[in-house]
Coordinates of C-alpha atoms and ligand atoms in Angstrom, one line a residue:
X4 CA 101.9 112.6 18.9
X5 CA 104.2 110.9 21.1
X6 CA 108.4 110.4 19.9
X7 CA 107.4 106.5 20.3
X8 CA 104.9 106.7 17.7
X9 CA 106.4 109.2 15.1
X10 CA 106.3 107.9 12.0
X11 CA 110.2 107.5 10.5
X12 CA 110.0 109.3 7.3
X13 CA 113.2 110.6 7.7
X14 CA 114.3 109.0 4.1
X15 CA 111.5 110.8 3.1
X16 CA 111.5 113.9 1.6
X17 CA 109.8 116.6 3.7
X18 CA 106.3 117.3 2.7
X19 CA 106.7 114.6 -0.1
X20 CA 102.7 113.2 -0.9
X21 CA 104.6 109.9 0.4
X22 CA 105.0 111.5 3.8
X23 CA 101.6 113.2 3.6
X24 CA 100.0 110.0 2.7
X25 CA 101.5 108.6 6.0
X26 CA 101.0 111.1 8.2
X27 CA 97.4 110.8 7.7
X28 CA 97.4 107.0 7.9
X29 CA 98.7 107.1 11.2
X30 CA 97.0 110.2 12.5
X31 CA 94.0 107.7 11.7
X32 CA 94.9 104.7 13.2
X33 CA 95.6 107.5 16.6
X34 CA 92.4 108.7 16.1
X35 CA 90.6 105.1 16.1
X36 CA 92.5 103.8 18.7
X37 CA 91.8 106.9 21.0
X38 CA 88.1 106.4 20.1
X39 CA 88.5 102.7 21.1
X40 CA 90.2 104.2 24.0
X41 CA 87.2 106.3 25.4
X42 CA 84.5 104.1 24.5
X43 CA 86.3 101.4 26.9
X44 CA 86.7 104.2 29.5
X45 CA 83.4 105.1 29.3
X46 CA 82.1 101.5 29.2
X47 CA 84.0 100.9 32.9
X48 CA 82.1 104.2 34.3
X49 CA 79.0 103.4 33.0
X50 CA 79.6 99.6 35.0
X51 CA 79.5 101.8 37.9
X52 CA 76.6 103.1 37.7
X53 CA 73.7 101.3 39.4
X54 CA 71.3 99.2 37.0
X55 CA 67.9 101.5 37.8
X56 CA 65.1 98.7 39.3
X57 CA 61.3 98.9 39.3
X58 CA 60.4 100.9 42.4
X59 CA 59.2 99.0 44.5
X60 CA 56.4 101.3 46.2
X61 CA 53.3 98.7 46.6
X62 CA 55.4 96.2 48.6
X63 CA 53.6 92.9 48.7
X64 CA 50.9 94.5 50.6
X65 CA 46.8 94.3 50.8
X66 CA 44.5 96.6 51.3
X67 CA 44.5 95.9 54.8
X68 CA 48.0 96.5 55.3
X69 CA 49.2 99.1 52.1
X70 CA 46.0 101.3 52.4
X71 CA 48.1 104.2 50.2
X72 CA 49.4 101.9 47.5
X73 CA 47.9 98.3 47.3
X74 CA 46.1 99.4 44.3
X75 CA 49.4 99.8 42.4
X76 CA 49.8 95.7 43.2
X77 CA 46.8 95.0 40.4
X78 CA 47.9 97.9 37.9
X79 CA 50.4 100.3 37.0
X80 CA 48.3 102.9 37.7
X81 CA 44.2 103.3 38.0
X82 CA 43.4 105.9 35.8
X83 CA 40.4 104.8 34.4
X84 CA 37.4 105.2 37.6
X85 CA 35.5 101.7 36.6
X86 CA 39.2 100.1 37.6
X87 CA 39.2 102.5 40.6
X88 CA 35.6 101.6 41.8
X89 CA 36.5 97.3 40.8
X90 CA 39.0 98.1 43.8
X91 CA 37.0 99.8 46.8
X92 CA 37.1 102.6 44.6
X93 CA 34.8 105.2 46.2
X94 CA 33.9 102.7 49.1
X95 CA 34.6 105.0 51.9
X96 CA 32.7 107.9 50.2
X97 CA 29.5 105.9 50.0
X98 CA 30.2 104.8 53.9
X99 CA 30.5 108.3 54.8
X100 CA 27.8 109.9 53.1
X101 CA 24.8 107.6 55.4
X102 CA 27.0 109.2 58.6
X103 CA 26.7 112.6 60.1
X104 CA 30.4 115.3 59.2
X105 CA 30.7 114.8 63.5
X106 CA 30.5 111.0 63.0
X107 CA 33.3 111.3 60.5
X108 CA 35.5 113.9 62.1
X109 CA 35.2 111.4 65.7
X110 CA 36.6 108.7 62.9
X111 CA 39.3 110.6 61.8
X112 CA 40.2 111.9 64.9
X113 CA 39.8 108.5 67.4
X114 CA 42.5 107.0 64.4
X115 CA 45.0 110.3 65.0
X116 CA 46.1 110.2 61.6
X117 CA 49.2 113.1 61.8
X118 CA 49.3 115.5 58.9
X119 CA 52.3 114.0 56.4
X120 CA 53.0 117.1 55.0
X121 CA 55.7 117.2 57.8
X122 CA 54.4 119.2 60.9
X123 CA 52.7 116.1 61.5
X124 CA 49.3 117.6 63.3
X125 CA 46.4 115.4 63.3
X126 CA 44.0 116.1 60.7
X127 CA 41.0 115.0 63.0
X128 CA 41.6 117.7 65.4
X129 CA 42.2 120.0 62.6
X130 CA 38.8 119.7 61.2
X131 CA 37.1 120.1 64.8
X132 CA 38.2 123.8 64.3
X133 CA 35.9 124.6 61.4
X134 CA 32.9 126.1 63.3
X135 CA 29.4 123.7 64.0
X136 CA 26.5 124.4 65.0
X137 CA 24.3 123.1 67.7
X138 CA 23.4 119.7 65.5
X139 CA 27.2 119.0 65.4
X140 CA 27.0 119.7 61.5
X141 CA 29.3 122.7 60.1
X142 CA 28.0 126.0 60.3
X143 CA 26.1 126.8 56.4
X144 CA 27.7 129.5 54.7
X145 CA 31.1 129.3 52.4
X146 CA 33.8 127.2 53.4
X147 CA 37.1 125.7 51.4
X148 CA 38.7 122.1 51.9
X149 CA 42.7 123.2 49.9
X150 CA 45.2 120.2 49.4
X151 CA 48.5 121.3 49.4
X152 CA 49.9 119.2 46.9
X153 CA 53.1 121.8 46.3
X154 CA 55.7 119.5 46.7
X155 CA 58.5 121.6 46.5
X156 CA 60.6 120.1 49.7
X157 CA 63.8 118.6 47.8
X158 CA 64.4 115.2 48.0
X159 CA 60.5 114.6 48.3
X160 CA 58.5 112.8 45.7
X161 CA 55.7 110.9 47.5
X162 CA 52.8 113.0 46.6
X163 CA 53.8 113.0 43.1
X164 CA 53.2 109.1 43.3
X165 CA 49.8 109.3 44.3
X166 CA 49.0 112.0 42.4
X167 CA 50.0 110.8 39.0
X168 CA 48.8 106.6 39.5
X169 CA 46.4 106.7 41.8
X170 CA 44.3 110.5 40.8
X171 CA 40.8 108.7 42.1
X172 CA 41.9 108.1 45.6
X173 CA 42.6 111.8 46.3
X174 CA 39.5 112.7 44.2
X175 CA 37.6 110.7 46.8
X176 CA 39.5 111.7 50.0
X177 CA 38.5 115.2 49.1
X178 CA 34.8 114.8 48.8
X179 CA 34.3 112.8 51.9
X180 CA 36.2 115.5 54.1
X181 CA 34.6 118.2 52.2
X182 CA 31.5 116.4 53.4
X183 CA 33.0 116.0 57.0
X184 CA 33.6 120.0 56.9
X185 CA 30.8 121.7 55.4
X186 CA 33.1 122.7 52.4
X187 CA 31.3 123.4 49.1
X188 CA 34.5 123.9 47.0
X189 CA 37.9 122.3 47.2
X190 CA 41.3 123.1 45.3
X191 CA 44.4 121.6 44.9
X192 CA 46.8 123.5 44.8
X193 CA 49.8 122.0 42.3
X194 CA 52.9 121.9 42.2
X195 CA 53.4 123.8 38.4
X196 CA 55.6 121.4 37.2
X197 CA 53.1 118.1 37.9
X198 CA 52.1 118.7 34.4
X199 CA 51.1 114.7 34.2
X200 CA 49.3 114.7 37.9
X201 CA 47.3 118.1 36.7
X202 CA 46.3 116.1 33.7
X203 CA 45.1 112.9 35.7
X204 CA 43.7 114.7 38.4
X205 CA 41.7 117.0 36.3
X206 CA 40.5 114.0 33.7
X207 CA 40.0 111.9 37.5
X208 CA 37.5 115.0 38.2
X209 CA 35.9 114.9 35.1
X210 CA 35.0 111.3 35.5
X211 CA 34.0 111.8 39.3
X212 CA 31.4 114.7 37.8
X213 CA 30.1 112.3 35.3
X214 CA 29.4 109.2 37.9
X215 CA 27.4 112.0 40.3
X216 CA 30.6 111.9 43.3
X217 CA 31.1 115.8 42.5
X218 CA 28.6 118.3 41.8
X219 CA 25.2 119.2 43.4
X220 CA 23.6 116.5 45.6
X221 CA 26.4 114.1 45.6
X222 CA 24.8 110.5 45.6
X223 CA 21.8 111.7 46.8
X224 CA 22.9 113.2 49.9
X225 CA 22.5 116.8 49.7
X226 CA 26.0 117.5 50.0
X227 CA 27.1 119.8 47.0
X228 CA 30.8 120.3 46.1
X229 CA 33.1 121.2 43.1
X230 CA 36.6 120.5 42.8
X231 CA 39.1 122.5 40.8
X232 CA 43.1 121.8 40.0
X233 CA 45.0 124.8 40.5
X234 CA 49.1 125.2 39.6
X235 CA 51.4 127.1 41.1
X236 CA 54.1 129.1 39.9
X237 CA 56.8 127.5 41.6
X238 CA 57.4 128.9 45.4
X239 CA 58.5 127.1 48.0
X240 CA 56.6 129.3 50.1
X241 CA 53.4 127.9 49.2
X242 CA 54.0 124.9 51.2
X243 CA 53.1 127.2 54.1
X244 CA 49.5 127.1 54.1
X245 CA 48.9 130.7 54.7
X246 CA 51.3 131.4 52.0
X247 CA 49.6 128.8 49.7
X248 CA 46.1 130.7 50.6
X249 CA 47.4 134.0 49.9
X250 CA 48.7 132.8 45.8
X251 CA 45.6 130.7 45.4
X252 CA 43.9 134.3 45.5
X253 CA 46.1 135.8 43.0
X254 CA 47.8 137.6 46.1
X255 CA 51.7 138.1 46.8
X256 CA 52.7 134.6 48.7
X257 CA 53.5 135.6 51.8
X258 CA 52.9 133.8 55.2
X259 CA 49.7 135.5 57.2
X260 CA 49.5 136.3 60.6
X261 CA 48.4 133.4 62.6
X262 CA 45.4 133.9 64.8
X263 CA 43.4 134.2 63.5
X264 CA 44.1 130.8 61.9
X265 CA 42.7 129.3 58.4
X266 CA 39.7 126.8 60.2
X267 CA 38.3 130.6 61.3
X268 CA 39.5 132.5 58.4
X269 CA 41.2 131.2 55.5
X270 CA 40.2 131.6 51.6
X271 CA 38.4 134.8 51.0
X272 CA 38.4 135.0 54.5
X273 CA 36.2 132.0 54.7
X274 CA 37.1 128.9 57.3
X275 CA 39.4 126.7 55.3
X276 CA 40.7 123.2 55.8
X277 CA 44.4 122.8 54.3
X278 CA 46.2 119.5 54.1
X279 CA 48.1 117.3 52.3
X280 CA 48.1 114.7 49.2
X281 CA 49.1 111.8 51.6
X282 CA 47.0 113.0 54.8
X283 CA 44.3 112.9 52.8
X284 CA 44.4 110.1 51.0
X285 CA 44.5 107.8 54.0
X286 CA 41.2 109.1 54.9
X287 CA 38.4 106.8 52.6
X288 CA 40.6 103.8 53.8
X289 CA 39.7 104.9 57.7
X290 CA 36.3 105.2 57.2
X291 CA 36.0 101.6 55.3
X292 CA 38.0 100.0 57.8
X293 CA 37.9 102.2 61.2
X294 CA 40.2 103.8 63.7
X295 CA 41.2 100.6 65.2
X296 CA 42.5 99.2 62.0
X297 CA 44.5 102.3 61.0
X298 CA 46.0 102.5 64.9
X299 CA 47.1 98.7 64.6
X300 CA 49.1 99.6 61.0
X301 CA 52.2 100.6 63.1
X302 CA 52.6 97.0 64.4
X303 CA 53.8 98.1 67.4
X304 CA 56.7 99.9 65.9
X305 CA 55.3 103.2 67.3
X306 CA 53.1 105.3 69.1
X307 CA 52.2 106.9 65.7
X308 CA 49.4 105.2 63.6
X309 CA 48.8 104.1 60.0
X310 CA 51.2 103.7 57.3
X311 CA 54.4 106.2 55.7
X312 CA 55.4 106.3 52.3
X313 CA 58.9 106.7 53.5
X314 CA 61.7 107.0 50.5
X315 CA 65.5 107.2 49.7
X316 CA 67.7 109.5 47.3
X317 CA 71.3 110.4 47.1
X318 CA 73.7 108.1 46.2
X319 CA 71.8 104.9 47.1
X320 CA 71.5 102.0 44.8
X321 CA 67.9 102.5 44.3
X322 CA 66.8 105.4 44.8
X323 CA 62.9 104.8 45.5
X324 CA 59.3 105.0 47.8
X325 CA 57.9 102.6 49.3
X326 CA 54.7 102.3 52.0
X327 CA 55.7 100.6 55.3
X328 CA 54.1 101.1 58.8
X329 CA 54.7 104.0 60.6
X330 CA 58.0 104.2 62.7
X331 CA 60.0 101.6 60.3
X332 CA 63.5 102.4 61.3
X333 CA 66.4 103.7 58.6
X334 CA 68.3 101.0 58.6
X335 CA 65.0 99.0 56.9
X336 CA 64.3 102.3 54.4
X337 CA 68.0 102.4 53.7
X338 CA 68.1 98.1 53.1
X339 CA 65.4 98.3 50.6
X340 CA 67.2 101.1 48.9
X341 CA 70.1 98.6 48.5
X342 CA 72.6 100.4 50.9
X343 CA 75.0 103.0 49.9
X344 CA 76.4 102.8 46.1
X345 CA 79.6 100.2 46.1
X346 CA 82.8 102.0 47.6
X347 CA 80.4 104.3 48.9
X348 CA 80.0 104.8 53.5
X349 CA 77.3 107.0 55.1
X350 CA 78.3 110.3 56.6
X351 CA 75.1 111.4 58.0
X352 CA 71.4 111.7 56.6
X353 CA 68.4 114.0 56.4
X354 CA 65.4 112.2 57.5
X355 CA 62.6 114.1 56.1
X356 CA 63.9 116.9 53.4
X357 CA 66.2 119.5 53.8
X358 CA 64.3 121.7 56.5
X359 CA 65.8 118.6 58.8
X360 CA 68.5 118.3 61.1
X361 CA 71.4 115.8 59.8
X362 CA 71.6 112.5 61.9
X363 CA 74.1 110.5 62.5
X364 CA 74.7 106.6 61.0
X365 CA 74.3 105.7 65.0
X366 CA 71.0 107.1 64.6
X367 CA 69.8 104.5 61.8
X368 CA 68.2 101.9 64.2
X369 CA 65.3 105.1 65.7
X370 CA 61.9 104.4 64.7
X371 CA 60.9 107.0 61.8
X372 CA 58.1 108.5 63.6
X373 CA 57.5 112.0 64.6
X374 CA 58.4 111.9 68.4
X375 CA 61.0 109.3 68.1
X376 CA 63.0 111.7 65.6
X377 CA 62.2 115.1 67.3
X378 CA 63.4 113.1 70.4
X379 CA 67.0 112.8 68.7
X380 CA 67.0 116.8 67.7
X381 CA 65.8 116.7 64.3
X382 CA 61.9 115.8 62.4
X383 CA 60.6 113.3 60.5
X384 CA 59.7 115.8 58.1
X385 CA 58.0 114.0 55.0
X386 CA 59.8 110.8 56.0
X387 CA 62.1 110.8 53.1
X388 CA 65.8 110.2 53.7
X389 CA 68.4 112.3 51.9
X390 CA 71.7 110.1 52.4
X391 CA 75.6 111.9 52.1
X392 CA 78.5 109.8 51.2
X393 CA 82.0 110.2 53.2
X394 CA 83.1 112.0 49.7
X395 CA 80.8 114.8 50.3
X396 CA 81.9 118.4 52.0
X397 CA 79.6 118.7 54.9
X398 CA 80.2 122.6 54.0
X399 CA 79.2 122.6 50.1
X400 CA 76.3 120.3 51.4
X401 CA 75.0 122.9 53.5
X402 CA 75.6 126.2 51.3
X403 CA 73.9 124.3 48.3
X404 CA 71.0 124.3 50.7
X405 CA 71.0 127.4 52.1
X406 CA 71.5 128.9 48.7
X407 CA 67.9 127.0 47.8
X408 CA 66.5 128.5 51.3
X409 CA 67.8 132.0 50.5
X410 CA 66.1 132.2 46.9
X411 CA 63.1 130.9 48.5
X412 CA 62.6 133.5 50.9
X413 CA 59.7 135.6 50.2
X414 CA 61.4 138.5 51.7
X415 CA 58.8 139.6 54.1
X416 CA 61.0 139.6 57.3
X417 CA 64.7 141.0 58.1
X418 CA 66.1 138.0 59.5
X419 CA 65.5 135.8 57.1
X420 CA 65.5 137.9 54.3
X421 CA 69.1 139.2 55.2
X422 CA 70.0 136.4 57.2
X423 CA 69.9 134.0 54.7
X424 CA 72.0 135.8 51.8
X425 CA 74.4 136.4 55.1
X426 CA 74.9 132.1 56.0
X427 CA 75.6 131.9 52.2
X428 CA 78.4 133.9 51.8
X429 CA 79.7 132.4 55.0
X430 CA 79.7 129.6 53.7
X431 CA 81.2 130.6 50.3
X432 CA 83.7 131.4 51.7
X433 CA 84.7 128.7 54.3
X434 CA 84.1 126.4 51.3
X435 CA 86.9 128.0 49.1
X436 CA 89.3 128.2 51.9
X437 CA 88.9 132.1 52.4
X438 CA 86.8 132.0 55.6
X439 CA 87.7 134.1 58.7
X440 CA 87.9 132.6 62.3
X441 CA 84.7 134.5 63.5
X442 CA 83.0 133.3 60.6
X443 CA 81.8 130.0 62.2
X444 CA 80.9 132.1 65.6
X445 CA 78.9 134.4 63.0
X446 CA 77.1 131.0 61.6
X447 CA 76.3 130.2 64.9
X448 CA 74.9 133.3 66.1
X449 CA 72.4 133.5 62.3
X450 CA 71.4 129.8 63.9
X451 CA 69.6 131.8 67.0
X452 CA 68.7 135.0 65.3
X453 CA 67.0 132.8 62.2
X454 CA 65.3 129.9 65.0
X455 CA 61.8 129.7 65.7
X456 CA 59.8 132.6 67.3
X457 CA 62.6 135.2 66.0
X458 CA 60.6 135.1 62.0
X459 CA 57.8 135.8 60.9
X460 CA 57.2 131.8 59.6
X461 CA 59.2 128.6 60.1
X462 CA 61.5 129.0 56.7
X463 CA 63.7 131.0 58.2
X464 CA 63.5 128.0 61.1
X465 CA 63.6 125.4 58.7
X466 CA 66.6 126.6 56.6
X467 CA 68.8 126.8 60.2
X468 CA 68.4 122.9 61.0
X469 CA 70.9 121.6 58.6
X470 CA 73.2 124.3 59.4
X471 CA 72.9 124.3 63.3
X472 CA 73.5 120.3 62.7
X473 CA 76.4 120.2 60.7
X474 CA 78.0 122.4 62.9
X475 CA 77.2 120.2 66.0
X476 CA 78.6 116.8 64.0
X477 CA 81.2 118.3 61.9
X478 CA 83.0 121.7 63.1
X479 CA 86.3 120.5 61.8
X480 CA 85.1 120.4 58.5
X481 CA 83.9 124.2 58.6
X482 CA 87.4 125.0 60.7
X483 CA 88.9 123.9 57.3
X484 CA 87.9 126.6 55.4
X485 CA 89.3 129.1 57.5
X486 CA 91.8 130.5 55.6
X487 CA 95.5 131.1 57.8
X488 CA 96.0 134.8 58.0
X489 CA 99.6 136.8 58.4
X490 CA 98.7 136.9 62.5
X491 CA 97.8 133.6 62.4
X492 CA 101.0 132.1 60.9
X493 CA 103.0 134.2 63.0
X494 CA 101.2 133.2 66.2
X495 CA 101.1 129.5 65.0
X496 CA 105.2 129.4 64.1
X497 CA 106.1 130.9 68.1
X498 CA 103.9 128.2 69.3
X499 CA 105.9 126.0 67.5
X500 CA 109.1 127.7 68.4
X501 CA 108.4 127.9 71.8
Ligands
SF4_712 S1 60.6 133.7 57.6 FE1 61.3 134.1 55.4 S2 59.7 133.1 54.2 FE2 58.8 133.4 56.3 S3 57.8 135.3 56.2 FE3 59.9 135.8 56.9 S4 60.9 136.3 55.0 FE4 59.1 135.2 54.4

């Protein structure tokens, strides 16, 4: 209680029930108006906040121009498989089924449709690695056809999307390359915490078994397969498709050695196709439409073909996905995410998750394709940006992503086992002002000694890119942190004195 508000009871006589009586009174009114107070306060912050739109992720495409999400134009989501089939719904299936698995593989491969899981290899080619025989038909015997549908990159949500509103299309996309590949069983392997994509997925199969597309003799066509939904236990490992093998067969995740690689020997040491949600789901719209449709997609914008489901999160104003040809620049991802959040600039970006190097705002105008970004020193990655504001510490940016990399290790290999915990404390400490001068050197050196060919997979790779960047664009910031020691002070005051 402040002296100007003190109630004057000084004719009264201390502890009086007239004094009582008004000592509550105005502890009251205080108490109301303080109420008042914060529910003002927290009306003006809540202003602030953006108003959360409708994503926006069908565009105002077609189906010859938003293959991934046109559906989503019609309906929220196409659950039900009459409402998937009413839209081209198994179209491409049927198509492929009266061709030969070479046919369809030359499709797939004459439209280079890159992996979107990140590394960005094209599926086509991947497939030609599952051995044929003479015919051109995959060699009989036991074979797998895995989506990785593990999602566990942060700041990536696009498979999530087409997993929970549109369950059919990967449904489809996996029977007509198991078809493609000789596989006779498929899983995908999800992310644990999916809980509402395992449930559409698995009723999307159920439905798919009843209308004859899954099972023995698919449509009549002598191609048998079965389909299961299988959740992980939450490791970002898995993401690595040898790693992702290795859980799926109740192993220990680790990366395998690589040759021999998964087309030869994968599952059970069976030849094994693994990709991803969005890779496959462009697949039924190639075969319905062809390889010179998908190539034209880009509009010119790159050398890449098809569409992206490129996205935004941090603080933008709407955070959000949306499908847009292939090598759509920043600047356009960042506009349709309404631009920074008011009184808010861009310090730099991550274009494709946090295995990514930073860019720069003078980078905005590059196409988002994989060559044009690799060309500016970092990867498309899953082609969703992860903005930072001008309020951010570029260093407590990095160490919260190293300490994610670090618990995600699987331990297998020194470096990145011990290199990892080793960056962290680093960067502890250069964030809390205690770091040494060598420290930055030391960060720079665990840069080389975690890069690729020195681990035994590419997380140890992966984890170094937003560190190796951040020290490129912003070594003054780590500098910072080092904290001014006795020799240092001393050194620094004859400097001056001199
Ligand atoms: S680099 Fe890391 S995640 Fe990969 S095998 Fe080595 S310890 Fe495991």
């Amino acid at each position: 209680m402040t002296s100007e508000n003190k109630p004057d009871n000084k004719d009264l006589p201390e502890g009086s029930a007239v004094s009582v009586v008004a000592g509550v009174a105005i502890a009251k009114a205080e108490e109301k108006a303080a109420i008042e107070a914060a529910a003002k306060a927290a009306k003006i912050e809540a202003a602030k906040i953006p108003k959360t739109e409708p994503t926006p992720i069908h565009g105002n495409g077609t189906a010859e121009t938003h293959p991934l999400t046109w559906r989503l134009k019609h309906h929220q989501q196409v659950l039900s498989i009459d409402t998937y089939e009413s839209l081209e719904g198994y179209e491409g299936l049927k198509k492929a089924l009266k061709m030969t698995p070479a046919e369809v593989q030359g499709i797939v491969k004459d439209a280079v449709l890159r992996g979107r899981g990140g590394a960005g290899f094209p599926a086509g080619i991947k497939w030609s690695l599952i051995p044929m025989n003479k015919e051109g038909s995959p060699d009989v015997g036991p074979k797998y056809l895995v989506c990785n549908a593990d999602e566990m990159e942060p700041g990536t949500f696009k498979d999530r999307l087409l997993m929970e509103k549109l369950p059919h299309q990967l449904v489809e996309a996996m029977i007509l390359v198991s078809y493609a590949i000789g596989a006779q069983t498929g899983y995908i392997f999800l992310r644990g915490e999916y809980v509402l994509a395992a449930k559409n997925l698995n009723s999307a199969i159920y439905q798919a078994k009843a209308k004859g597309y899954l099972g023995e003799n698919i449509l009549d066509s002598g191609h048998n397969f079965d389909l299961h939904v299988h959740t992980g236990a939450g490791r970002y490992i898995c993401g690595e498709e040898t790693a992702l093998i290795n859980s799926l067969e109740g192993r220990r995740a680790n990366p395998r050695t690589k040759p021999p690689f998964p087309q030869i020997s994968g599952a059970w040491g069976k030849p094994t196709i693994v990709n991803n949600v969005e890779t496959l789901c462009n697949v039924p719209a190639i075969i319905v439409r062809g390889a010179t449709w998908f190539k034209g997609l880009s509009n010119g914008r790159s050398g890449d073909a098809g569409t992206k489901i490129y996205g935004a999160s941090g603080k933008v104003k709407f955070p959000g996905l949306w499908e847009l040809p292939i090598g759509t620049s920043a600047r356009e991802i960042l506009a349709l995410a309404g631009g920074m959040q008011d009184g808010l600039e861009l310090k730099c970006w991550l274009p494709g998750g946090a295995s990514t190097d930073f860019l720069m705002p003078e980078h905005l105008d590059l196409a988002m394709d994989f060559d044009t970004i690799g060309k500016a020193g970092s990867r498309m990655g899953t082609g969703l940006l992860m903005v930072v504001d001008q309020t951010q510490n570029i260093v407590s940016a990095v160490r919260n992503l190293e300490e994610f990399f670090a618990r995600e290790s699987c331990g297998w290999c020194t470096p990145c086992r011990d290199g990892l915990p080793w960056a962290v404390k680093l960067l502890k400490g250069l964030e809390q002002g205690e770091g040494k001068a060598e420290d930055i050197d030391v960060l720079l050196q665990l840069t080389r000694f975690l890069g690729p060919g020195k681990t035994f997979c590419a997380h140890a790779p992966g984890a170094m890119e937003p560190l190796q960047s951040a020290l490129k664009f912003f070594r003054s910031e780590f500098e910072a942190g080092v904290r001014a020691t006795k020799v240092d002070a001393i050194n620094h005051i004859s400097v001056i004195q001199a």
